[in-house]
């Protein structure tokens, strides 16, 4: 057992400083580069912009150039895609591939728990996610803990941990209240959180000092109010996890500077969820989508964005929420989530617009490696 | 459980022992009542009026009118005389309101009315003098109801009108779906049709099965039933029914035949708006729409247009405020049900909630508070239910020729401060608050000597009343049942908390099949 | 058909005027005055004038009667187990204010029924549950802004409820409920122990002890749920004992008090006040207690301060106004009934400087009636809260 844990840790550590040499800034190395040029009818850049008839050059898993009519190196393989390319989708708040180990029921506060330790790169869950165009997920400690520990951003292929200690997960919803153990009340939970943040240690002190964003789970409207008041009291920043009831409170959330990890939708869900996201979007709140996997199918991520567009959210904002904004919320915007020079080549080749549910996925690349789709 | 029943019974008996002798003692039905104010409910209100009752009937109402020199006169200078309230439909006052077979038209509440049931005592205390007792809605076709007065030691003594109408239900119970309930209701009439066809055919073929079966069951012909007669009614007919002497018809089918022939009133329960549609169509198809009274759940206001179109009168659920919560906004929307029916011009009667604090006077007052006129509110508890029961010429107002039922209130009948001081039924003084030990107990907690101790939990059955937690979530999906939602944030556990802790009430009321 | 939610949002949406005049055939001020044909003028959230004997101006909102906005000290607006920390049986310094959900429909129900001020208390699963708060039922969705008095009372419960989940340690799962008390005797023991410990605590006091000390000195009233006779007696005896031991100014308010009518002399002797539960079910209540219809009269006549309550304000018959009506059915005069839903609760909660009667300078909280107040044949059709018409008469 111990060996297994050590092994997993080693893998995780390996991911943090990936073994394959990653080219950053295009400094030449002795080893020959594997260069691929992608051409597509349209590139969605992940920051809300689109580029028609664009090109993308990828060298050794990193995007080296994005634009129109770029010079293609002679050695490059050229992939002409009669469709759309977007950055890989990013699922916030997921527990896929963590083997159900993101909740420690014996302790209500475990600030230094690291979700990366629950990461199982070989999990079959990730195959499902890749097939849905998801190239990175944020493994997030369970909302049932008052302080669940820190989340980790991982790739759905290659055992790569993009970032560990990404967000400190706090439970401010009734899910963190218990039937027969402390805390059973909101006031009990708040007191304990206040106590922990008044005299902070470990990850909590990082969060209290503003060096670690928090991710506060909320449910109903009163919980959102309580969470924002708590954050203001301790000068915290980060994101709320849970958007269903956020509609009327969108201006208050905007004023707080918090982002929102929206609840995912299923087919048949009430329209309130989408309305809330629309209100957040109109208030100018940054948001991404959580994925309650494995309880939900990974396709729900894209479905949620599409539902929001149907409810009136700007399609560009919705696409950004799936990619660039999600990366920002998880604190990895400098590495994934957009098609830009220097970022990881996590790409999805679509038949059409990603938020059109009729669009299908033709290929998925993670770190430049084709992981979905037949031909190399 | 048995102890509780016994103690409830003994309390009742103890109370009746004091309350009832008056009725027994002056049981000749002749009485002159002088009251400080007489609300005739027939257009006029008299200051210092007189009501003359002879042989149980009102012979005169007026100011300074003459009455026989030897009449017994009771003077109530501070009281307000009022015709008794009329309860259009109740499933209380019986030993168990429900039968567990689908089609039970042969049943009769006569056999289960319990004259010493607490309910009748409470009815007197609340000024209700006429009550239509009907079977609960568990059966698809239930039995025959009775209109009674809340006084008497036997059903015969209590009876105002026997066989007031047949109970039916379009609302699924006992594991049925709405579809199977509707089908079962339709099939009851199909079965009747087939049975009549077969019986006529057998007669034509000269077979005497029906005669022999009737004799075997111990039935005997009388003058009325010795002969056959053609089928009447407006919907469908079986030719040649005159060949079958009526006494030979199966007693399971005869009441339904009477319904189809338009001779029997039907109290048809609907638990949801869509069931109203089923009920109306089955009543039309079988020719008894004009004899139908719909007994409605409070959600059924949504079908008010369809009801208005067909001119069918209704009896409303005791819970007059329909509350639904929008699942998208969490907001409550309230609809005051009687106002909807009033505005659509539908005749409606109110019912008491199962709690004596919320009897018909209460329902009428609540109607006034919520936009009905005083006249409309009082009509819905007096003249309208009287008319629905076919007793428009007998009860509901103080007029010459009507039953000698007078309720003497200490003040305005709809005021929260008024009590029923005395009740006269058919010219007999049957209730006097001064000797009502239970009223004393309810008011002050007093426990007079020689009365059974009050057992606070003995006979308590919570009832569904003003209970907005009986909520219906707005569902756009027509296929689904309206779901009930818990009102408070999800309870982690159950406590034996307040008596009025809402959620449980409905469940208990359902369990008893009360009023459903 | 009414859609109060819509009305409310419209009323708020158009930015109801900060100043306005409300006219009624009769205005009951709540402190004994009955003003006929009276205009109530409000500005900046306060009452600026009461002018009897006038004709209504065209722009005045006109109704049959006006009373002060009503006050319910036992409104059960926080009636969820999440509002009390059950990990301990005694949590004096926990604040219910931190657990309130202003989006809950209960607030709206109370506001619609003319109740403008309520006391929110923790759910009664603990012996001593924590600090109650008095706040308005409408206005901004912000607990702090709505608060009229923070830490208005120390809430607790006697009777069967606090011990109902506990079990002995043996033969049962080892959770927080493996503990005392499991009987009402044990509940009383917890109360007494807490107060004695607080009274004799040495050195630096913890937050809970400080709160208990404030209750012992009478700064905070003890607001204790007790339905049955034995629980009312227990509460009174305990407080009398603590008064004898410590500060004689300790105050008791019995909540629910279904059987308080059986012990009026005891309540008079101890100076305790009673917040009566809503009358329903012919007096059959919790803990087997029988609630006589004349309770309010019996207690009031002997000089006990009585307030009425509606708990969930669930339907037309259970709103606070109707409870005042039932109290009158039980013999209370109109003025006494009015006081029991306005100035009495205001005094008990220590907020009578702001609410509870209509007087110049007090908060402009009005209940507008379509007929005689407290009769079931009338109801509150409009509500003014802090000078804003938050429920508009149709």
Coordinates of C-alpha atoms in Angstrom, one line a residue, chain B residues 103 145 164 171 175 253-254 278 285 298 312 328 363 377 386-387 490 509:
Chain B
X103 CA -67.2 -0.1 -7.2
X145 CA -74.7 9.5 1.4
X164 CA -78.5 12.3 -0.8
X171 CA -58.8 10.8 -8.2
X175 CA -52.1 2.4 -6.1
X253 CA -76.0 -2.1 -10.4
X254 CA -79.3 -0.5 -9.5
X278 CA -62.2 13.3 -16.7
X285 CA -71.3 10.5 -21.4
X298 CA -57.9 23.3 -4.0
X312 CA -71.7 22.4 -12.6
X328 CA -37.2 28.8 -10.5
X363 CA -64.5 29.8 6.1
X377 CA -69.6 34.3 1.8
X386 CA -78.8 23.7 0.7
X387 CA -79.6 24.0 -3.0
X490 CA -34.4 19.8 4.3
X509 CA -55.0 13.4 6.8

